[in-house]
PDB file of C-alpha atoms in Angstrom:
ATOM      1  CA  MET P   1     175.009 -21.219 -84.553  1.00 45.00           C
ATOM      2  CA  PRO P   2     172.149 -18.803 -83.257  1.00 52.00           C
ATOM      3  CA  PRO P   3     173.165 -15.187 -81.956  1.00 62.00           C
ATOM      4  CA  ASP P   4     174.343 -14.607 -78.663  1.00 74.00           C
ATOM      5  CA  ALA P   5     171.734 -13.272 -76.431  1.00 80.00           C
ATOM      6  CA  PRO P   6     172.031  -9.420 -75.784  1.00 89.00           C
ATOM      7  CA  GLU P   7     174.182  -8.216 -72.660  1.00 91.00           C
ATOM      8  CA  LEU P   8     174.415  -5.019 -70.890  1.00 94.00           C
ATOM      9  CA  THR P   9     177.971  -3.824 -72.209  1.00 93.00           C
ATOM     10  CA  THR P  10     180.320  -0.992 -72.402  1.00 95.00           C
ATOM     11  CA  LEU P  11     181.155   0.924 -75.381  1.00 96.00           C
ATOM     12  CA  GLN P  12     184.994   0.266 -74.818  1.00 95.00           C
ATOM     13  CA  ARG P  13     183.843  -3.749 -74.946  1.00 94.00           C
ATOM     14  CA  ALA P  14     181.686  -3.047 -77.945  1.00 96.00           C
ATOM     15  CA  LEU P  15     184.636  -1.412 -79.877  1.00 96.00           C
ATOM     16  CA  MET P  16     187.111  -4.101 -78.431  1.00 95.00           C
ATOM     17  CA  ASP P  17     185.236  -7.085 -80.038  1.00 94.00           C
ATOM     18  CA  PHE P  18     185.048  -4.865 -83.218  1.00 95.00           C
ATOM     19  CA  ALA P  19     188.607  -4.063 -83.473  1.00 95.00           C
ATOM     20  CA  PHE P  20     189.866  -7.542 -82.473  1.00 94.00           C
ATOM     21  CA  PRO P  21     187.064 -10.102 -83.459  1.00 91.00           C
ATOM     22  CA  VAL P  22     187.096 -13.619 -82.485  1.00 81.00           C
ATOM     23  CA  HIS P  23     184.959 -14.641 -84.789  1.00 68.00           C
ATOM     24  CA  SER P  24     184.660 -14.045 -88.642  1.00 61.00           C
ATOM     25  CA  VAL P  25     183.734 -10.712 -89.470  1.00 57.00           C
ATOM     26  CA  GLN P  26     181.564 -12.262 -92.272  1.00 55.00           C
ATOM     27  CA  SER P  27     179.194 -13.399 -89.425  1.00 56.00           C
ATOM     28  CA  SER P  28     178.638  -9.971 -88.313  1.00 72.00           C
ATOM     29  CA  ARG P  29     179.414 -10.958 -85.020  1.00 79.00           C
ATOM     30  CA  HIS P  30     182.122  -8.509 -84.384  1.00 86.00           C
ATOM     31  CA  ILE P  31     179.366  -5.443 -84.710  1.00 93.00           C
ATOM     32  CA  ARG P  32     176.943  -7.359 -82.664  1.00 94.00           C
ATOM     33  CA  ARG P  33     177.801  -6.170 -79.521  1.00 95.00           C
ATOM     34  CA  LEU P  34     177.602  -2.296 -80.479  1.00 97.00           C
ATOM     35  CA  HIS P  35     174.045  -3.266 -81.476  1.00 97.00           C
ATOM     36  CA  TRP P  36     173.617  -4.194 -77.554  1.00 96.00           C
ATOM     37  CA  TYR P  37     175.283  -1.195 -76.622  1.00 97.00           C
ATOM     38  CA  VAL P  38     172.783   1.053 -78.703  1.00 98.00           C
ATOM     39  CA  SER P  39     169.695  -0.613 -77.332  1.00 97.00           C
ATOM     40  CA  CYS P  40     171.126  -0.501 -73.831  1.00 97.00           C
ATOM     41  CA  ARG P  41     171.881   3.131 -74.148  1.00 98.00           C
ATOM     42  CA  LEU P  42     168.306   4.040 -75.861  1.00 98.00           C
ATOM     43  CA  VAL P  43     167.010   2.781 -72.462  1.00 98.00           C
ATOM     44  CA  ILE P  44     169.342   4.210 -69.863  1.00 98.00           C
ATOM     45  CA  GLU P  45     169.790   7.521 -71.515  1.00 98.00           C
ATOM     46  CA  GLY P  46     167.127   7.856 -74.216  1.00 98.00           C
ATOM     47  CA  GLY P  47     164.084   6.601 -71.724  1.00 98.00           C
ATOM     48  CA  PHE P  48     162.548   4.269 -74.139  1.00 98.00           C
ATOM     49  CA  ASN P  49     161.206   1.223 -72.543  1.00 98.00           C
ATOM     50  CA  PRO P  50     163.127  -2.142 -73.084  1.00 98.00           C
ATOM     51  CA  ARG P  51     160.208  -3.917 -74.287  1.00 97.00           C
ATOM     52  CA  ASN P  52     159.826  -1.935 -77.243  1.00 98.00           C
ATOM     53  CA  ILE P  53     163.440  -2.305 -78.566  1.00 98.00           C
ATOM     54  CA  LEU P  54     164.759  -5.027 -80.339  1.00 97.00           C
ATOM     55  CA  PRO P  55     167.360  -6.329 -79.717  1.00 97.00           C
ATOM     56  CA  ARG P  56     165.651  -6.524 -76.533  1.00 97.00           C
ATOM     57  CA  PRO P  57     167.888  -5.268 -73.690  1.00 97.00           C
ATOM     58  CA  PRO P  58     168.793  -6.993 -70.530  1.00 97.00           C
ATOM     59  CA  ILE P  59     166.698  -4.452 -68.645  1.00 97.00           C
ATOM     60  CA  LEU P  60     163.307  -4.713 -66.691  1.00 98.00           C
ATOM     61  CA  VAL P  61     161.244  -1.813 -65.451  1.00 98.00           C
ATOM     62  CA  GLU P  62     159.433  -2.035 -62.212  1.00 98.00           C
ATOM     63  CA  ARG P  63     156.757   0.563 -61.578  1.00 97.00           C
ATOM     64  CA  LYS P  64     156.061   1.853 -58.039  1.00 96.00           C
ATOM     65  CA  GLY P  65     153.397   4.505 -58.119  1.00 95.00           C
ATOM     66  CA  LYS P  66     155.134   7.140 -60.207  1.00 94.00           C
ATOM     67  CA  ARG P  67     158.467   5.841 -59.851  1.00 96.00           C
ATOM     68  CA  ARG P  68     160.235   3.819 -62.888  1.00 98.00           C
ATOM     69  CA  ILE P  69     163.065   1.678 -61.646  1.00 98.00           C
ATOM     70  CA  LEU P  70     165.685  -0.245 -63.742  1.00 98.00           C
ATOM     71  CA  HIS P  71     167.080  -3.470 -62.701  1.00 97.00           C
ATOM     72  CA  HIS P  72     169.564  -5.532 -64.931  1.00 96.00           C
ATOM     73  CA  ALA P  73     167.679  -8.685 -65.974  1.00 96.00           C
ATOM     74  CA  PRO P  74     169.718 -10.912 -68.274  1.00 95.00           C
ATOM     75  CA  GLU P  75     166.824 -13.152 -68.417  1.00 95.00           C
ATOM     76  CA  ALA P  76     164.688 -10.671 -70.112  1.00 96.00           C
ATOM     77  CA  ALA P  77     167.096 -10.176 -73.022  1.00 96.00           C
ATOM     78  CA  LYS P  78     166.117 -11.040 -76.697  1.00 95.00           C
ATOM     79  CA  GLY P  79     168.452 -10.966 -79.785  1.00 93.00           C
ATOM     80  CA  GLY P  80     167.566 -10.244 -83.489  1.00 92.00           C
ATOM     81  CA  GLU P  81     166.591  -7.734 -85.849  1.00 94.00           C
ATOM     82  CA  ARG P  82     163.128  -6.389 -86.712  1.00 95.00           C
ATOM     83  CA  THR P  83     162.368  -6.875 -90.372  1.00 96.00           C
ATOM     84  CA  ILE P  84     160.155  -3.882 -91.659  1.00 94.00           C
ATOM     85  CA  LEU P  85     158.580  -3.109 -94.962  1.00 94.00           C
ATOM     86  CA  GLY P  86     160.398  -0.542 -96.968  1.00 96.00           C
ATOM     87  CA  GLY P  87     159.426   1.399-100.039  1.00 95.00           C
ATOM     88  CA  LEU P  88     161.483  -0.646-102.537  1.00 94.00           C
ATOM     89  CA  LYS P  89     162.295  -3.977-100.350  1.00 96.00           C
ATOM     90  CA  THR P  90     162.024  -5.495 -96.956  1.00 96.00           C
ATOM     91  CA  LYS P  91     164.764  -4.229 -94.662  1.00 95.00           C
ATOM     92  CA  GLN P  92     166.174  -5.758 -91.497  1.00 96.00           C
ATOM     93  CA  LEU P  93     166.917  -2.917 -89.053  1.00 97.00           C
ATOM     94  CA  ASP P  94     169.831  -3.507 -86.334  1.00 97.00           C
ATOM     95  CA  VAL P  95     168.112  -1.661 -83.532  1.00 98.00           C
ATOM     96  CA  THR P  96     164.622  -0.569 -83.309  1.00 98.00           C
ATOM     97  CA  VAL P  97     162.008   1.108 -81.123  1.00 98.00           C
ATOM     98  CA  THR P  98     158.511  -0.016 -81.892  1.00 98.00           C
ATOM     99  CA  ILE P  99     155.762   1.472 -79.937  1.00 97.00           C
ATOM    100  CA  PRO P 100     152.306  -0.624 -80.035  1.00 95.00           C
ATOM    101  CA  ALA P 101     149.713   1.025 -82.068  1.00 94.00           C
ATOM    102  CA  VAL P 102     152.222   3.721 -83.445  1.00 96.00           C
ATOM    103  CA  GLY P 103     154.791   1.281 -85.068  1.00 96.00           C
ATOM    104  CA  PRO P 104     158.484   1.736 -85.490  1.00 97.00           C
ATOM    105  CA  VAL P 105     159.435   5.314 -84.455  1.00 98.00           C
ATOM    106  CA  LEU P 106     163.341   5.159 -84.100  1.00 98.00           C
ATOM    107  CA  ALA P 107     166.159   2.995 -85.716  1.00 98.00           C
ATOM    108  CA  VAL P 108     169.805   2.719 -85.853  1.00 98.00           C
ATOM    109  CA  SER P 109     171.582   1.099 -88.807  1.00 97.00           C
ATOM    110  CA  LEU P 110     175.402   0.071 -87.894  1.00 97.00           C
ATOM    111  CA  LYS P 111     178.274  -0.586 -90.042  1.00 95.00           C
ATOM    112  CA  GLY P 112     181.732  -1.738 -89.133  1.00 94.00           C
ATOM    113  CA  THR P 113     184.798  -1.596 -91.822  1.00 94.00           C
ATOM    114  CA  ASN P 114     188.403  -3.184 -90.514  1.00 93.00           C
ATOM    115  CA  ASN P 115     189.985  -2.902 -93.977  1.00 92.00           C
ATOM    116  CA  ALA P 116     189.970  -2.220 -97.596  1.00 91.00           C
ATOM    117  CA  PHE P 117     188.994   1.277 -96.949  1.00 93.00           C
ATOM    118  CA  ARG P 118     189.004   2.601-100.569  1.00 84.00           C
ATOM    119  CA  ASN P 119     186.289   0.681-101.071  1.00 85.00           C
ATOM    120  CA  LEU P 120     184.134   3.174 -98.792  1.00 91.00           C
ATOM    121  CA  THR P 121     182.681   4.795-101.937  1.00 84.00           C
ATOM    122  CA  ASN P 122     180.318   1.912-102.278  1.00 85.00           C
ATOM    123  CA  ARG P 123     179.091   2.436 -98.494  1.00 87.00           C
ATOM    124  CA  MET P 124     178.279   5.941 -99.104  1.00 89.00           C
ATOM    125  CA  GLU P 125     175.958   4.500-102.225  1.00 90.00           C
ATOM    126  CA  GLU P 126     174.444   1.743 -99.957  1.00 93.00           C
ATOM    127  CA  ALA P 127     173.672   4.072 -96.839  1.00 94.00           C
ATOM    128  CA  ALA P 128     171.899   6.865 -99.088  1.00 94.00           C
ATOM    129  CA  GLY P 129     169.543   3.852-100.582  1.00 95.00           C
ATOM    130  CA  ASP P 130     168.984   2.426 -97.416  1.00 96.00           C
ATOM    131  CA  CYS P 131     167.882   5.690 -95.765  1.00 97.00           C
ATOM    132  CA  THR P 132     165.508   6.124 -98.999  1.00 97.00           C
ATOM    133  CA  ASN P 133     164.191   2.983 -98.782  1.00 97.00           C
ATOM    134  CA  ILE P 134     162.917   2.919 -95.095  1.00 97.00           C
ATOM    135  CA  HIS P 135     161.728   6.461 -95.053  1.00 97.00           C
ATOM    136  CA  MET P 136     159.772   6.169 -98.304  1.00 96.00           C
ATOM    137  CA  ALA P 137     157.507   3.633 -96.434  1.00 96.00           C
ATOM    138  CA  TYR P 138     158.045   5.470 -92.840  1.00 97.00           C
ATOM    139  CA  PRO P 139     158.702   9.036 -93.364  1.00 96.00           C
ATOM    140  CA  ALA P 140     158.300   9.804 -89.708  1.00 97.00           C
ATOM    141  CA  LEU P 141     160.733   7.032 -88.634  1.00 98.00           C
ATOM    142  CA  VAL P 142     163.888   8.752 -86.788  1.00 98.00           C
ATOM    143  CA  TYR P 143     166.500   6.924 -88.435  1.00 98.00           C
ATOM    144  CA  GLY P 144     170.263   7.147 -87.502  1.00 98.00           C
ATOM    145  CA  PHE P 145     173.455   5.517 -89.001  1.00 98.00           C
ATOM    146  CA  TRP P 146     176.632   4.904 -87.126  1.00 98.00           C
ATOM    147  CA  HIS P 147     179.653   3.703 -88.885  1.00 97.00           C
ATOM    148  CA  VAL P 148     182.718   2.596 -87.044  1.00 97.00           C
ATOM    149  CA  LEU P 149     186.141   2.217 -88.828  1.00 97.00           C
ATOM    150  CA  ARG P 150     189.239   0.556 -87.329  1.00 96.00           C
ATOM    151  CA  ALA P 151     191.879   3.201 -87.200  1.00 97.00           C
ATOM    152  CA  ASN P 152     194.657   1.036 -88.668  1.00 96.00           C
ATOM    153  CA  GLU P 153     197.454   3.489 -88.212  1.00 97.00           C
ATOM    154  CA  GLU P 154     200.493   3.225 -90.675  1.00 96.00           C
ATOM    155  CA  ASP P 155     202.588   4.157 -87.785  1.00 96.00           C
ATOM    156  CA  TYR P 156     201.495   1.857 -85.468  1.00 95.00           C
ATOM    157  CA  PRO P 157     200.591  -1.482 -87.282  1.00 95.00           C
ATOM    158  CA  THR P 158     198.565  -3.886 -85.214  1.00 94.00           C
ATOM    159  CA  GLU P 159     197.005  -7.318 -85.998  1.00 90.00           C
ATOM    160  CA  GLY P 160     193.480  -8.286 -85.058  1.00 85.00           C
ATOM    161  CA  GLY P 161     190.951 -10.843 -86.359  1.00 74.00           C
ATOM    162  CA  ASN P 162     191.442 -11.537 -89.890  1.00 75.00           C
ATOM    163  CA  LEU P 163     193.728  -8.566 -90.505  1.00 86.00           C
ATOM    164  CA  ARG P 164     197.125  -9.680 -90.972  1.00 86.00           C
ATOM    165  CA  LEU P 165     200.428  -7.540 -91.192  1.00 92.00           C
ATOM    166  CA  LYS P 166     203.004  -8.474 -93.994  1.00 90.00           C
ATOM    167  CA  ASP P 167     206.465  -8.089 -92.871  1.00 91.00           C
ATOM    168  CA  GLY P 168     205.164  -5.803 -89.908  1.00 92.00           C
ATOM    169  CA  THR P 169     203.250  -3.225 -91.811  1.00 94.00           C
ATOM    170  CA  TYR P 170     199.449  -3.243 -93.303  1.00 95.00           C
ATOM    171  CA  ASP P 171     198.674  -3.584 -96.700  1.00 93.00           C
ATOM    172  CA  ARG P 172     198.283  -0.305 -98.459  1.00 92.00           C
ATOM    173  CA  GLN P 173     194.721  -0.609 -99.087  1.00 92.00           C
ATOM    174  CA  ASP P 174     194.192  -1.407 -95.117  1.00 95.00           C
ATOM    175  CA  VAL P 175     195.561   1.812 -93.834  1.00 95.00           C
ATOM    176  CA  ALA P 176     193.031   4.438 -92.524  1.00 96.00           C
ATOM    177  CA  ILE P 177     195.545   6.723 -91.120  1.00 97.00           C
ATOM    178  CA  LEU P 178     198.853   7.462 -92.973  1.00 97.00           C
ATOM    179  CA  ARG P 179     202.133   8.200 -91.487  1.00 96.00           C
ATOM    180  CA  GLY P 180     202.126  11.329 -89.342  1.00 95.00           C
ATOM    181  CA  GLY P 181     198.410  10.967 -88.272  1.00 95.00           C
ATOM    182  CA  ARG P 182     196.929  12.472 -91.491  1.00 95.00           C
ATOM    183  CA  PRO P 183     193.484  10.401 -92.391  1.00 96.00           C
ATOM    184  CA  LEU P 184     193.443   8.286 -95.750  1.00 95.00           C
ATOM    185  CA  GLU P 185     191.710  10.708 -98.413  1.00 94.00           C
ATOM    186  CA  ALA P 186     189.044   8.053 -99.079  1.00 94.00           C
ATOM    187  CA  VAL P 187     188.088   8.287 -95.278  1.00 95.00           C
ATOM    188  CA  GLU P 188     188.143  12.410 -95.272  1.00 94.00           C
ATOM    189  CA  ARG P 189     185.463  11.933 -98.348  1.00 93.00           C
ATOM    190  CA  TYR P 190     183.403   9.349 -96.463  1.00 95.00           C
ATOM    191  CA  SER P 191     183.265  11.601 -93.469  1.00 95.00           C
ATOM    192  CA  GLU P 192     182.110  14.545 -95.899  1.00 93.00           C
ATOM    193  CA  ALA P 193     179.582  12.423 -97.477  1.00 94.00           C
ATOM    194  CA  LEU P 194     178.300  11.457 -94.025  1.00 95.00           C
ATOM    195  CA  ARG P 195     177.872  15.042 -93.192  1.00 94.00           C
ATOM    196  CA  ARG P 196     175.659  15.669 -96.304  1.00 94.00           C
ATOM    197  CA  LEU P 197     173.410  12.446 -95.443  1.00 96.00           C
ATOM    198  CA  SER P 198     172.788  13.696 -92.085  1.00 96.00           C
ATOM    199  CA  GLY P 199     170.275  16.466 -90.481  1.00 96.00           C
ATOM    200  CA  ARG P 200     166.920  15.588 -91.646  1.00 97.00           C
ATOM    201  CA  ASN P 201     164.430  17.192 -89.148  1.00 94.00           C
ATOM    202  CA  ASP P 202     161.085  17.215 -90.799  1.00 93.00           C
ATOM    203  CA  LEU P 203     158.881  14.568 -92.301  1.00 91.00           C
ATOM    204  CA  ARG P 204     158.424  16.168 -95.362  1.00 91.00           C
ATOM    205  CA  GLU P 205     162.269  16.741 -96.137  1.00 94.00           C
ATOM    206  CA  PRO P 206     163.988  14.446 -98.651  1.00 92.00           C
ATOM    207  CA  PRO P 207     164.092  10.842 -97.833  1.00 96.00           C
ATOM    208  CA  SER P 208     167.216   9.983 -98.580  1.00 95.00           C
ATOM    209  CA  THR P 209     168.839  11.711 -95.690  1.00 97.00           C
ATOM    210  CA  TYR P 210     168.965  10.359 -92.151  1.00 98.00           C
ATOM    211  CA  GLU P 211     167.865  12.382 -88.950  1.00 98.00           C
ATOM    212  CA  ALA P 212     171.968  11.906 -87.700  1.00 97.00           C
ATOM    213  CA  CYS P 213     174.970  10.084 -88.783  1.00 97.00           C
ATOM    214  CA  SER P 214     177.860   9.230 -86.996  1.00 97.00           C
ATOM    215  CA  LEU P 215     181.588   8.180 -88.117  1.00 97.00           C
ATOM    216  CA  THR P 216     183.597   6.497 -85.221  1.00 97.00           C
ATOM    217  CA  LEU P 217     187.165   5.411 -85.937  1.00 97.00           C
ATOM    218  CA  VAL P 218     188.703   2.814 -83.309  1.00 97.00           C
ATOM    219  CA  LYS P 219     192.025   3.181 -81.660  1.00 96.00           C
ATOM    220  CA  CYS P 220     193.742  -0.086 -81.426  1.00 94.00           C
ATOM    221  CA  ARG P 221     197.433   0.480 -81.860  1.00 94.00           C
ATOM    222  CA  SER P 222     198.211  -0.688 -78.228  1.00 88.00           C
ATOM    223  CA  GLY P 223     196.194  -3.927 -78.226  1.00 89.00           C
ATOM    224  CA  ARG P 224     192.776  -5.486 -77.395  1.00 89.00           C
ATOM    225  CA  ASP P 225     192.597  -4.317 -73.855  1.00 89.00           C
ATOM    226  CA  GLU P 226     193.469  -0.716 -74.705  1.00 91.00           C
ATOM    227  CA  THR P 227     190.846  -0.507 -77.497  1.00 95.00           C
ATOM    228  CA  ALA P 228     189.373   3.341 -77.599  1.00 95.00           C
ATOM    229  CA  VAL P 229     187.812   5.892 -79.544  1.00 96.00           C
ATOM    230  CA  TYR P 230     190.122   7.617 -82.170  1.00 95.00           C
ATOM    231  CA  SER P 231     189.804  11.183 -81.122  1.00 91.00           C
ATOM    232  CA  GLU P 232     191.998  12.766 -83.691  1.00 92.00           C
ATOM    233  CA  PHE P 233     189.765  12.086 -86.427  1.00 94.00           C
ATOM    234  CA  PRO P 234     186.655  13.242 -86.702  1.00 91.00           C
ATOM    235  CA  PRO P 235     187.002  15.700 -83.889  1.00 79.00           C
ATOM    236  CA  SER P 236     185.021  15.245 -80.914  1.00 68.00           C
ATOM    237  CA  GLU P 237     183.259  18.643 -81.523  1.00 67.00           C
ATOM    238  CA  ALA P 238     182.534  17.629 -85.151  1.00 73.00           C
ATOM    239  CA  GLU P 239     179.053  17.211 -86.447  1.00 87.00           C
ATOM    240  CA  LEU P 240     179.791  13.367 -86.735  1.00 95.00           C
ATOM    241  CA  ASP P 241     180.540  12.622 -82.769  1.00 95.00           C
ATOM    242  CA  PHE P 242     178.867   9.788 -81.505  1.00 96.00           C
ATOM    243  CA  ASN P 243     177.718  11.276 -78.381  1.00 95.00           C
ATOM    244  CA  GLU P 244     176.167  14.198 -80.441  1.00 95.00           C
ATOM    245  CA  PHE P 245     174.480  11.507 -82.706  1.00 97.00           C
ATOM    246  CA  PHE P 246     172.356  10.277 -79.733  1.00 98.00           C
ATOM    247  CA  SER P 247     171.351  13.674 -78.633  1.00 97.00           C
ATOM    248  CA  LYS P 248     169.955  14.354 -82.437  1.00 97.00           C
ATOM    249  CA  LEU P 249     167.810  11.303 -82.408  1.00 98.00           C
ATOM    250  CA  TYR P 250     166.465  12.091 -79.149  1.00 98.00           C
ATOM    251  CA  ALA P 251     165.499  15.710 -79.929  1.00 98.00           C
ATOM    252  CA  SER P 252     164.269  14.578 -83.547  1.00 98.00           C
ATOM    253  CA  TYR P 253     162.153  11.887 -82.012  1.00 98.00           C
ATOM    254  CA  ASP P 254     160.776  14.411 -79.422  1.00 98.00           C
ATOM    255  CA  ARG P 255     160.051  16.934 -81.965  1.00 97.00           C
ATOM    256  CA  ARG P 256     158.280  14.496 -84.101  1.00 97.00           C
ATOM    257  CA  PHE P 257     156.352  12.154 -81.613  1.00 97.00           C
ATOM    258  CA  ILE P 258     155.773  14.373 -78.636  1.00 96.00           C
ATOM    259  CA  TYR P 259     155.626  18.207 -79.713  1.00 96.00           C
ATOM    260  CA  HIS P 260     154.156  17.900 -83.278  1.00 94.00           C
ATOM    261  CA  ALA P 261     151.824  15.021 -81.998  1.00 95.00           C
ATOM    262  CA  PRO P 262     150.393  15.699 -78.544  1.00 95.00           C
ATOM    263  CA  ALA P 263     147.632  13.381 -78.855  1.00 96.00           C
ATOM    264  CA  LEU P 264     150.132  10.573 -78.952  1.00 96.00           C
ATOM    265  CA  LYS P 265     152.243  11.518 -75.914  1.00 95.00           C
ATOM    266  CA  SER P 266     150.695   9.290 -73.576  1.00 95.00           C
ATOM    267  CA  ARG P 267     152.141   6.612 -75.566  1.00 96.00           C
ATOM    268  CA  THR P 268     155.209   8.099 -77.123  1.00 98.00           C
ATOM    269  CA  ARG P 269     156.806  10.143 -74.118  1.00 97.00           C
ATOM    270  CA  ARG P 270     160.149   9.033 -73.050  1.00 98.00           C
ATOM    271  CA  GLU P 271     160.361   7.612 -69.308  1.00 97.00           C
ATOM    272  CA  ASN P 272     162.367   9.320 -66.577  1.00 98.00           C
ATOM    273  CA  TRP P 273     163.947   6.467 -64.425  1.00 98.00           C
ATOM    274  CA  ASP P 274     164.445   6.503 -60.443  1.00 97.00           C
ATOM    275  CA  PRO P 275     167.941   7.655 -59.795  1.00 96.00           C
ATOM    276  CA  GLU P 276     167.868   5.245 -56.965  1.00 96.00           C
ATOM    277  CA  SER P 277     167.297   2.487 -59.813  1.00 97.00           C
ATOM    278  CA  PRO P 278     169.643  -0.655 -58.924  1.00 96.00           C
ATOM    279  CA  LEU P 279     170.839  -0.580 -62.551  1.00 96.00           C
ATOM    280  CA  LEU P 280     172.081   2.604 -62.041  1.00 96.00           C
ATOM    281  CA  VAL P 281     173.723   2.903 -58.683  1.00 94.00           C
ATOM    282  CA  ASP P 282     175.359  -0.477 -59.045  1.00 89.00           C
ATOM    283  CA  THR P 283     176.243  -0.517 -62.789  1.00 87.00           C
ATOM    284  CA  VAL P 284     175.970   3.000 -64.837  1.00 89.00           C
ATOM    285  CA  LEU P 285     176.981   5.221 -61.873  1.00 83.00           C
ATOM    286  CA  GLY P 286     179.085   3.087 -59.984  1.00 76.00           C
ATOM    287  CA  GLY P 287     182.337   3.615 -62.254  1.00 78.00           C
ATOM    288  CA  GLU P 288     183.621   5.266 -65.451  1.00 85.00           C
ATOM    289  CA  ASP P 289     182.689   2.257 -67.627  1.00 91.00           C
ATOM    290  CA  PHE P 290     179.803   4.059 -68.633  1.00 94.00           C
ATOM    291  CA  GLY P 291     180.993   7.772 -68.389  1.00 92.00           C
ATOM    292  CA  GLU P 292     179.691   8.745 -71.949  1.00 95.00           C
ATOM    293  CA  ILE P 293     176.143   7.765 -71.034  1.00 95.00           C
ATOM    294  CA  THR P 294     173.835  10.484 -69.007  1.00 95.00           C
ATOM    295  CA  PRO P 295     170.953   8.421 -67.167  1.00 97.00           C
ATOM    296  CA  ARG P 296     167.608  10.048 -67.787  1.00 97.00           C
ATOM    297  CA  THR P 297     166.421  10.369 -64.145  1.00 96.00           C
ATOM    298  CA  THR P 298     163.586  12.394 -62.529  1.00 86.00           C
TER     299      THR P 298
END
C-alpha cells in the first residue's frame, strides 16, 4: 500500500496516531504523521521553502513583490523519504531540507516506541551510529533526533494499537512510568544518553553528536481523544524539550549557513512570511491547535 500523502497536521493529532495507531507499528505509519508535522513546522516557523522539504508539505508560497504568502495546498503535498550517501552506508532520512546547488542542509530523524522500554539501550547505539554515518559524509548538515515514547503509566493502564493489557495491567516490560509517577530507570538512562548526544555546534566537532535531540513522552491515560504531551518527564524546561529542539536546529542552521557563509546567503536565508497569509490567518492563528508554533512573519 503506498504511503498516505502528507497533510497539514497538529501535534495533538500526530501524537494521537502514534499512541493509538490504527495500523501495525511495523508499517511505521503510526509515526508518519509526526513526519508531516515536522515538515509543516519547518515551513511555518522555520521559514524554509516547502519545495525544498521532503516529505513535501501541503503548502504553497505565493510571491507578490517582497511579500511571501502561504497557502494551504493539499495538491502540492508529496510523501517519501530522501536517501543520501552516508559515510558508511546510504540512509533514508525522515525529514530533509535540501537546497539546490548546496545540498542537504537540515534533517530530522524520528523514532517512536510504544512498549518494551527496557530495549532502549539498543536505541542509544543506533542513534549514535546513525548520526556518525550521516555527519561523516555531510559534516555541515544540521541533524536533529526526536524520539517519542508512549507514557504507559502503571497507575493508569490504557490499551492502544497492538498494546494489550493483561488482567487490566501492562506487562511489566511495557511500563514507562512506575507507580507514583517515577520514570522507569531505563527511560531515565536513555534521556541522559540523549543529552550527551546533543549539542554539536561546529562542523569540526565529533560527528557522533546531533545538533539537537528531543525526548517526548506521550500521555495516553485518558484515551485517544485526550492524547497530549506528558509534561512530568522530561520537564518542559529541560534540554530535551521538543520546542527547544526546533529553536536549536534553527540557530545551528543560521550560524552555519548564514553567518559563517555569507556568500551563500541569497540561497540559504530563511523566509519571512506575510502575516496576512491565508494559511496563517485561517488555520495556524485561528485557534489553539497550533499554539506551540510561532510563525516566522515579517
